[in-house]
Amino acid sequence: DAGVIQSPRHEVTEMGQEVTLRCKPISGHDYLFWYRQTMMRGLELLIYFNNNVPIDDSGMPEDRFSAKMPNASFSTLKIQPSEPRDSAVYFCASSLGTPGRRGYTFGSGTRLTVV
Amino acid sequence: DAKTTQPTSMDCAEGRAANLPCNHSTISGNEYVYWYRQIHSQGPQYIIHGLKNNETNEMASLIITEDRKSSTLILPHATLRDTAVYYCIVSPVGSNYKLTFGKGTLLTVNP
């Protein structure tokens, strides 16, 4: 298995632009998580899905953030409009069950820089 | 949710065992102890988890005290590639439980 695949690896955008981050979970996994990591706040859970349905989005910072999972093999995290404080590394993770017999498998992350 | 306490940082000599402690004095009976690590610039990686018995896999051993209020992750022969932040997390198992990461322990393995 190729693991959890995230794209792009790096994204630099200007303030006010729309940003879309993509994630392909491991086939067969029924949970998908979006985390954000900054030096100040560490790893924060933004939202997670079970069988493509959003379960808990209490970590989404504000209405500028939205996430979708149209099918079992794809999820997006969108920021519109983006702001410099959104600069962070965004990780997607998937698991079979939660917290899962083998834990979460994380992708390599997308490093977002908003200038 | 139960909270965990870990030292901010630790050092270990290459080839020696690394013993990383975690305190979880308020753990509930249905909560497991999970360990993850994050190597610089990579996503976190699952290491091991346990409920009350000691566990061992190809990566590490997990020793949980009898009262379950603390645990120790053991890397038997640390290498330079084990330098990472190690996170200890407690969580129930079941539908819709999520893992919350703290600040972890930065383990530096020295040559």
PDB file of C-alpha atoms in Angstrom:
ATOM      1  CA  ASP A   1       0.000   0.000   0.000  1.00  0.00           C
ATOM      2  CA  ALA A   2       1.258   3.477  -0.815  1.00  0.00           C
ATOM      3  CA  GLY A   3       0.079   4.840   2.491  1.00  0.00           C
ATOM      4  CA  VAL A   4      -1.837   8.070   2.967  1.00  0.00           C
ATOM      5  CA  ILE A   5      -1.130  10.382   0.058  1.00  0.00           C
ATOM      6  CA  GLN A   6      -1.348  14.130   0.402  1.00  0.00           C
ATOM      7  CA  SER A   7      -0.967  16.802  -2.220  1.00  0.00           C
ATOM      8  CA  PRO A   8       0.577  19.194  -2.758  1.00  0.00           C
ATOM      9  CA  ARG A   9       3.638  18.760  -0.497  1.00  0.00           C
ATOM     10  CA  HIS A  10       4.222  22.499  -0.440  1.00  0.00           C
ATOM     11  CA  GLU A  11       1.902  25.373  -1.181  1.00  0.00           C
ATOM     12  CA  VAL A  12       2.701  29.054  -1.186  1.00  0.00           C
ATOM     13  CA  THR A  13      -0.182  31.400  -1.743  1.00  0.00           C
ATOM     14  CA  GLU A  14      -1.094  35.010  -1.279  1.00  0.00           C
ATOM     15  CA  MET A  15      -3.403  36.207   1.423  1.00  0.00           C
ATOM     16  CA  GLY A  16      -7.015  36.131   0.284  1.00  0.00           C
ATOM     17  CA  GLN A  17      -6.578  33.276  -2.181  1.00  0.00           C
ATOM     18  CA  GLU A  18      -8.403  29.977  -1.959  1.00  0.00           C
ATOM     19  CA  VAL A  19      -6.316  26.955  -1.002  1.00  0.00           C
ATOM     20  CA  THR A  20      -7.321  23.318  -1.447  1.00  0.00           C
ATOM     21  CA  LEU A  21      -5.424  20.481   0.203  1.00  0.00           C
ATOM     22  CA  ARG A  22      -6.019  16.907  -0.902  1.00  0.00           C
ATOM     23  CA  CYS A  23      -5.810  13.540   0.756  1.00  0.00           C
ATOM     24  CA  LYS A  24      -6.135   9.941  -0.369  1.00  0.00           C
ATOM     25  CA  PRO A  25      -6.531   7.592   2.595  1.00  0.00           C
ATOM     26  CA  ILE A  26      -5.440   3.978   2.773  1.00  0.00           C
ATOM     27  CA  SER A  27      -7.886   1.734   0.978  1.00  0.00           C
ATOM     28  CA  GLY A  28     -10.260   0.062   3.407  1.00  0.00           C
ATOM     29  CA  HIS A  29      -9.765   2.546   6.212  1.00  0.00           C
ATOM     30  CA  ASP A  30     -13.057   3.928   7.495  1.00  0.00           C
ATOM     31  CA  TYR A  31     -11.783   6.960   9.424  1.00  0.00           C
ATOM     32  CA  LEU A  32     -10.081  10.042   8.053  1.00  0.00           C
ATOM     33  CA  PHE A  33      -8.596  12.864  10.113  1.00  0.00           C
ATOM     34  CA  TRP A  34      -7.266  16.316   9.291  1.00  0.00           C
ATOM     35  CA  TYR A  35      -4.671  17.778  11.688  1.00  0.00           C
ATOM     36  CA  ARG A  36      -2.796  21.065  11.650  1.00  0.00           C
ATOM     37  CA  GLN A  37       0.630  21.546  13.205  1.00  0.00           C
ATOM     38  CA  THR A  38       2.300  24.800  14.203  1.00  0.00           C
ATOM     39  CA  MET A  39       5.164  25.537  16.539  1.00  0.00           C
ATOM     40  CA  MET A  40       2.909  27.458  18.878  1.00  0.00           C
ATOM     41  CA  ARG A  41      -0.049  25.089  19.093  1.00  0.00           C
ATOM     42  CA  GLY A  42       1.410  21.699  18.201  1.00  0.00           C
ATOM     43  CA  LEU A  43      -0.797  19.104  16.515  1.00  0.00           C
ATOM     44  CA  GLU A  44      -4.457  20.073  16.486  1.00  0.00           C
ATOM     45  CA  LEU A  45      -7.299  17.924  15.217  1.00  0.00           C
ATOM     46  CA  LEU A  46      -9.450  19.941  12.836  1.00  0.00           C
ATOM     47  CA  ILE A  47     -12.089  17.465  11.707  1.00  0.00           C
ATOM     48  CA  TYR A  48     -12.635  13.777  11.216  1.00  0.00           C
ATOM     49  CA  PHE A  49     -14.865  11.568   9.100  1.00  0.00           C
ATOM     50  CA  ASN A  50     -16.288   8.101   9.563  1.00  0.00           C
ATOM     51  CA  ASN A  51     -17.407   6.347   6.394  1.00  0.00           C
ATOM     52  CA  ASN A  52     -17.251   9.673   4.545  1.00  0.00           C
ATOM     53  CA  VAL A  53     -19.525  11.429   7.057  1.00  0.00           C
ATOM     54  CA  PRO A  54     -18.125  14.309   9.143  1.00  0.00           C
ATOM     55  CA  ILE A  55     -18.324  13.339  12.801  1.00  0.00           C
ATOM     56  CA  ASP A  56     -16.620  16.144  14.676  1.00  0.00           C
ATOM     57  CA  ASP A  57     -15.592  19.481  13.199  1.00  0.00           C
ATOM     58  CA  SER A  58     -15.198  21.290  16.492  1.00  0.00           C
ATOM     59  CA  GLY A  59     -11.521  21.878  15.767  1.00  0.00           C
ATOM     60  CA  MET A  60     -12.130  23.802  12.567  1.00  0.00           C
ATOM     61  CA  PRO A  61     -10.907  27.276  13.444  1.00  0.00           C
ATOM     62  CA  GLU A  62     -13.536  29.307  11.601  1.00  0.00           C
ATOM     63  CA  ASP A  63     -15.913  29.402   8.682  1.00  0.00           C
ATOM     64  CA  ARG A  64     -13.068  30.009   6.274  1.00  0.00           C
ATOM     65  CA  PHE A  65     -12.187  26.331   6.677  1.00  0.00           C
ATOM     66  CA  SER A  66     -14.244  23.566   5.127  1.00  0.00           C
ATOM     67  CA  ALA A  67     -13.638  19.866   4.540  1.00  0.00           C
ATOM     68  CA  LYS A  68     -15.355  17.318   2.361  1.00  0.00           C
ATOM     69  CA  MET A  69     -15.104  13.623   1.726  1.00  0.00           C
ATOM     70  CA  PRO A  70     -17.107  12.842  -1.421  1.00  0.00           C
ATOM     71  CA  ASN A  71     -16.057   9.192  -1.445  1.00  0.00           C
ATOM     72  CA  ALA A  72     -13.986   6.699   0.511  1.00  0.00           C
ATOM     73  CA  SER A  73     -10.811   7.447  -1.400  1.00  0.00           C
ATOM     74  CA  PHE A  74     -10.636  11.220  -1.393  1.00  0.00           C
ATOM     75  CA  SER A  75     -10.931  14.185   0.942  1.00  0.00           C
ATOM     76  CA  THR A  76     -10.254  17.901   0.642  1.00  0.00           C
ATOM     77  CA  LEU A  77      -9.577  20.673   3.112  1.00  0.00           C
ATOM     78  CA  LYS A  78     -10.308  24.111   1.737  1.00  0.00           C
ATOM     79  CA  ILE A  79      -9.391  27.507   3.131  1.00  0.00           C
ATOM     80  CA  GLN A  80     -11.141  30.494   1.604  1.00  0.00           C
ATOM     81  CA  PRO A  81      -9.935  33.186   1.973  1.00  0.00           C
ATOM     82  CA  SER A  82      -6.519  32.249   3.292  1.00  0.00           C
ATOM     83  CA  GLU A  83      -4.675  34.364   5.863  1.00  0.00           C
ATOM     84  CA  PRO A  84      -1.029  34.419   6.994  1.00  0.00           C
ATOM     85  CA  ARG A  85      -1.984  32.826  10.330  1.00  0.00           C
ATOM     86  CA  ASP A  86      -3.139  29.745   8.429  1.00  0.00           C
ATOM     87  CA  SER A  87       0.492  28.978   7.628  1.00  0.00           C
ATOM     88  CA  ALA A  88       1.168  25.529   9.055  1.00  0.00           C
ATOM     89  CA  VAL A  89       1.741  21.909   8.136  1.00  0.00           C
ATOM     90  CA  TYR A  90      -1.531  20.123   7.473  1.00  0.00           C
ATOM     91  CA  PHE A  91      -1.623  16.369   7.986  1.00  0.00           C
ATOM     92  CA  CYS A  92      -4.189  13.877   6.872  1.00  0.00           C
ATOM     93  CA  ALA A  93      -4.444  10.509   8.623  1.00  0.00           C
ATOM     94  CA  SER A  94      -6.598   7.440   8.209  1.00  0.00           C
ATOM     95  CA  SER A  95      -7.361   4.410  10.325  1.00  0.00           C
ATOM     96  CA  LEU A  96      -9.426   1.266  10.494  1.00  0.00           C
ATOM     97  CA  GLY A  97     -11.584   2.012  13.508  1.00  0.00           C
ATOM     98  CA  THR A  98     -10.509   4.645  15.968  1.00  0.00           C
ATOM     99  CA  PRO A  99      -8.064   4.891  17.583  1.00  0.00           C
ATOM    100  CA  GLY A 100      -7.517   1.693  15.635  1.00  0.00           C
ATOM    101  CA  ARG A 101      -5.709  -1.582  16.249  1.00  0.00           C
ATOM    102  CA  ARG A 102      -2.707  -0.231  14.377  1.00  0.00           C
ATOM    103  CA  GLY A 103      -3.266   3.397  15.204  1.00  0.00           C
ATOM    104  CA  TYR A 104      -3.501   6.164  12.680  1.00  0.00           C
ATOM    105  CA  THR A 105      -1.429   6.272   9.509  1.00  0.00           C
ATOM    106  CA  PHE A 106      -0.387   9.808   8.686  1.00  0.00           C
ATOM    107  CA  GLY A 107       0.506  11.289   5.351  1.00  0.00           C
ATOM    108  CA  SER A 108       3.640  13.321   4.761  1.00  0.00           C
ATOM    109  CA  GLY A 109       1.758  16.569   5.179  1.00  0.00           C
ATOM    110  CA  THR A 110       1.254  19.742   3.175  1.00  0.00           C
ATOM    111  CA  ARG A 111       3.328  22.715   4.233  1.00  0.00           C
ATOM    112  CA  LEU A 112       1.203  25.796   3.615  1.00  0.00           C
ATOM    113  CA  THR A 113       2.688  29.277   3.555  1.00  0.00           C
ATOM    114  CA  VAL A 114       0.364  32.236   3.169  1.00  0.00           C
ATOM    115  CA  VAL A 115       2.157  35.487   2.379  1.00  0.00           C
TER     116      VAL A 115
ATOM    117  CA  ASP B   1     -10.131  12.647  28.744  1.00  0.00           C
ATOM    118  CA  ALA B   2      -7.163  11.540  30.817  1.00  0.00           C
ATOM    119  CA  LYS B   3      -4.106  13.757  30.577  1.00  0.00           C
ATOM    120  CA  THR B   4      -0.493  12.693  30.204  1.00  0.00           C
ATOM    121  CA  THR B   5       2.739  14.182  31.489  1.00  0.00           C
ATOM    122  CA  GLN B   6       6.033  13.623  29.700  1.00  0.00           C
ATOM    123  CA  PRO B   7       9.483  15.144  30.103  1.00  0.00           C
ATOM    124  CA  THR B   8      10.183  17.852  27.572  1.00  0.00           C
ATOM    125  CA  SER B   9      13.409  16.306  26.371  1.00  0.00           C
ATOM    126  CA  MET B  10      15.759  13.378  26.892  1.00  0.00           C
ATOM    127  CA  ASP B  11      19.115  12.230  25.594  1.00  0.00           C
ATOM    128  CA  CYS B  12      20.297   8.739  24.862  1.00  0.00           C
ATOM    129  CA  ALA B  13      23.548   7.273  23.565  1.00  0.00           C
ATOM    130  CA  GLU B  14      23.426   5.372  20.320  1.00  0.00           C
ATOM    131  CA  GLY B  15      23.155   1.637  20.886  1.00  0.00           C
ATOM    132  CA  ARG B  16      21.792   2.016  24.397  1.00  0.00           C
ATOM    133  CA  ALA B  17      18.213   1.517  25.486  1.00  0.00           C
ATOM    134  CA  ALA B  18      16.014   4.590  25.500  1.00  0.00           C
ATOM    135  CA  ASN B  19      13.390   4.612  28.250  1.00  0.00           C
ATOM    136  CA  LEU B  20      10.707   7.241  27.805  1.00  0.00           C
ATOM    137  CA  PRO B  21       8.365   7.759  30.773  1.00  0.00           C
ATOM    138  CA  CYS B  22       4.763   8.895  30.731  1.00  0.00           C
ATOM    139  CA  ASN B  23       2.513   9.710  33.645  1.00  0.00           C
ATOM    140  CA  HIS B  24      -1.218   9.204  33.241  1.00  0.00           C
ATOM    141  CA  SER B  25      -2.453   9.130  36.816  1.00  0.00           C
ATOM    142  CA  THR B  26      -6.090   9.835  35.934  1.00  0.00           C
ATOM    143  CA  ILE B  27      -6.423   7.092  33.332  1.00  0.00           C
ATOM    144  CA  SER B  28      -9.780   5.315  33.240  1.00  0.00           C
ATOM    145  CA  GLY B  29     -10.302   1.593  33.106  1.00  0.00           C
ATOM    146  CA  ASN B  30     -11.329   1.605  29.460  1.00  0.00           C
ATOM    147  CA  GLU B  31      -8.497   3.799  28.217  1.00  0.00           C
ATOM    148  CA  TYR B  32      -5.528   2.499  26.290  1.00  0.00           C
ATOM    149  CA  VAL B  33      -2.046   4.006  26.235  1.00  0.00           C
ATOM    150  CA  TYR B  34      -0.817   4.880  22.741  1.00  0.00           C
ATOM    151  CA  TRP B  35       2.643   5.917  21.653  1.00  0.00           C
ATOM    152  CA  TYR B  36       3.485   7.771  18.477  1.00  0.00           C
ATOM    153  CA  ARG B  37       6.621   9.479  17.280  1.00  0.00           C
ATOM    154  CA  GLN B  38       7.311  12.248  14.832  1.00  0.00           C
ATOM    155  CA  ILE B  39      10.615  12.495  13.077  1.00  0.00           C
ATOM    156  CA  HIS B  40      11.465  15.976  11.893  1.00  0.00           C
ATOM    157  CA  SER B  41       9.401  17.100   8.890  1.00  0.00           C
ATOM    158  CA  GLN B  42       7.435  13.852   8.746  1.00  0.00           C
ATOM    159  CA  GLY B  43       3.949  12.861   9.839  1.00  0.00           C
ATOM    160  CA  PRO B  44       3.513  11.135  13.201  1.00  0.00           C
ATOM    161  CA  GLN B  45       4.084   7.395  13.198  1.00  0.00           C
ATOM    162  CA  TYR B  46       2.253   4.855  15.324  1.00  0.00           C
ATOM    163  CA  ILE B  47       4.570   2.816  17.562  1.00  0.00           C
ATOM    164  CA  ILE B  48       2.606   0.679  20.006  1.00  0.00           C
ATOM    165  CA  HIS B  49      -0.359   0.640  22.352  1.00  0.00           C
ATOM    166  CA  GLY B  50      -1.569  -1.325  25.364  1.00  0.00           C
ATOM    167  CA  LEU B  51      -4.229  -1.569  28.025  1.00  0.00           C
ATOM    168  CA  LYS B  52      -2.653  -3.168  31.075  1.00  0.00           C
ATOM    169  CA  ASN B  53      -0.314  -5.901  29.912  1.00  0.00           C
ATOM    170  CA  ASN B  54       3.170  -5.199  28.677  1.00  0.00           C
ATOM    171  CA  GLU B  55       3.416  -5.158  24.917  1.00  0.00           C
ATOM    172  CA  THR B  56       6.264  -5.652  22.471  1.00  0.00           C
ATOM    173  CA  ASN B  57       6.515  -5.294  18.731  1.00  0.00           C
ATOM    174  CA  GLU B  58       9.256  -4.864  16.181  1.00  0.00           C
ATOM    175  CA  MET B  59       9.727  -1.232  17.105  1.00  0.00           C
ATOM    176  CA  ALA B  60       9.498  -1.033  20.884  1.00  0.00           C
ATOM    177  CA  SER B  61       8.266  -2.373  24.191  1.00  0.00           C
ATOM    178  CA  LEU B  62       5.605  -0.799  26.360  1.00  0.00           C
ATOM    179  CA  ILE B  63       5.680  -1.335  30.096  1.00  0.00           C
ATOM    180  CA  ILE B  64       2.556  -0.296  32.006  1.00  0.00           C
ATOM    181  CA  THR B  65       2.613  -0.224  35.793  1.00  0.00           C
ATOM    182  CA  GLU B  66       0.192  -2.431  37.663  1.00  0.00           C
ATOM    183  CA  ASP B  67      -1.900   0.547  38.796  1.00  0.00           C
ATOM    184  CA  ARG B  68      -1.805   1.846  35.186  1.00  0.00           C
ATOM    185  CA  LYS B  69      -0.876   5.325  36.351  1.00  0.00           C
ATOM    186  CA  SER B  70       2.323   5.412  34.366  1.00  0.00           C
ATOM    187  CA  SER B  71       4.080   3.694  31.505  1.00  0.00           C
ATOM    188  CA  THR B  72       7.475   3.496  29.850  1.00  0.00           C
ATOM    189  CA  LEU B  73       8.266   3.147  26.180  1.00  0.00           C
ATOM    190  CA  ILE B  74      11.507   1.271  25.618  1.00  0.00           C
ATOM    191  CA  LEU B  75      13.568   1.429  22.439  1.00  0.00           C
ATOM    192  CA  PRO B  76      16.012  -1.422  23.128  1.00  0.00           C
ATOM    193  CA  HIS B  77      18.897  -0.276  20.935  1.00  0.00           C
ATOM    194  CA  ALA B  78      18.470   3.355  19.986  1.00  0.00           C
ATOM    195  CA  THR B  79      19.889   4.578  16.680  1.00  0.00           C
ATOM    196  CA  LEU B  80      20.380   8.082  15.338  1.00  0.00           C
ATOM    197  CA  ARG B  81      17.219   7.592  13.279  1.00  0.00           C
ATOM    198  CA  ASP B  82      15.204   7.279  16.487  1.00  0.00           C
ATOM    199  CA  THR B  83      15.747  10.972  17.201  1.00  0.00           C
ATOM    200  CA  ALA B  84      12.189  12.291  17.238  1.00  0.00           C
ATOM    201  CA  VAL B  85       9.378  13.697  19.352  1.00  0.00           C
ATOM    202  CA  TYR B  86       7.583  10.881  21.169  1.00  0.00           C
ATOM    203  CA  TYR B  87       3.947  11.321  22.129  1.00  0.00           C
ATOM    204  CA  CYS B  88       2.145   9.385  24.851  1.00  0.00           C
ATOM    205  CA  ILE B  89      -1.648   9.501  24.494  1.00  0.00           C
ATOM    206  CA  VAL B  90      -4.462   7.858  26.410  1.00  0.00           C
ATOM    207  CA  SER B  91      -7.759   7.150  24.743  1.00  0.00           C
ATOM    208  CA  PRO B  92     -10.753   4.868  24.999  1.00  0.00           C
ATOM    209  CA  VAL B  93     -11.258   2.412  22.191  1.00  0.00           C
ATOM    210  CA  GLY B  94     -14.527   2.439  20.357  1.00  0.00           C
ATOM    211  CA  SER B  95     -16.518   4.401  17.915  1.00  0.00           C
ATOM    212  CA  ASN B  96     -15.636   7.996  17.385  1.00  0.00           C
ATOM    213  CA  TYR B  97     -12.817   8.384  19.873  1.00  0.00           C
ATOM    214  CA  LYS B  98     -10.130  10.688  18.607  1.00  0.00           C
ATOM    215  CA  LEU B  99      -6.469  10.999  19.547  1.00  0.00           C
ATOM    216  CA  THR B 100      -5.333  14.288  21.043  1.00  0.00           C
ATOM    217  CA  PHE B 101      -1.601  14.951  20.870  1.00  0.00           C
ATOM    218  CA  GLY B 102       0.247  16.814  23.608  1.00  0.00           C
ATOM    219  CA  LYS B 103       3.740  18.275  23.407  1.00  0.00           C
ATOM    220  CA  GLY B 104       5.606  14.989  23.729  1.00  0.00           C
ATOM    221  CA  THR B 105       9.248  14.257  24.567  1.00  0.00           C
ATOM    222  CA  LEU B 106      12.059  15.194  22.229  1.00  0.00           C
ATOM    223  CA  LEU B 107      14.436  12.247  22.289  1.00  0.00           C
ATOM    224  CA  THR B 108      17.881  12.998  20.952  1.00  0.00           C
ATOM    225  CA  VAL B 109      20.083   9.999  20.242  1.00  0.00           C
ATOM    226  CA  ASN B 110      23.737  10.977  20.344  1.00  0.00           C
ATOM    227  CA  PRO B 111      26.595   9.182  18.550  1.00  0.00           C
TER     228      PRO B 111
END
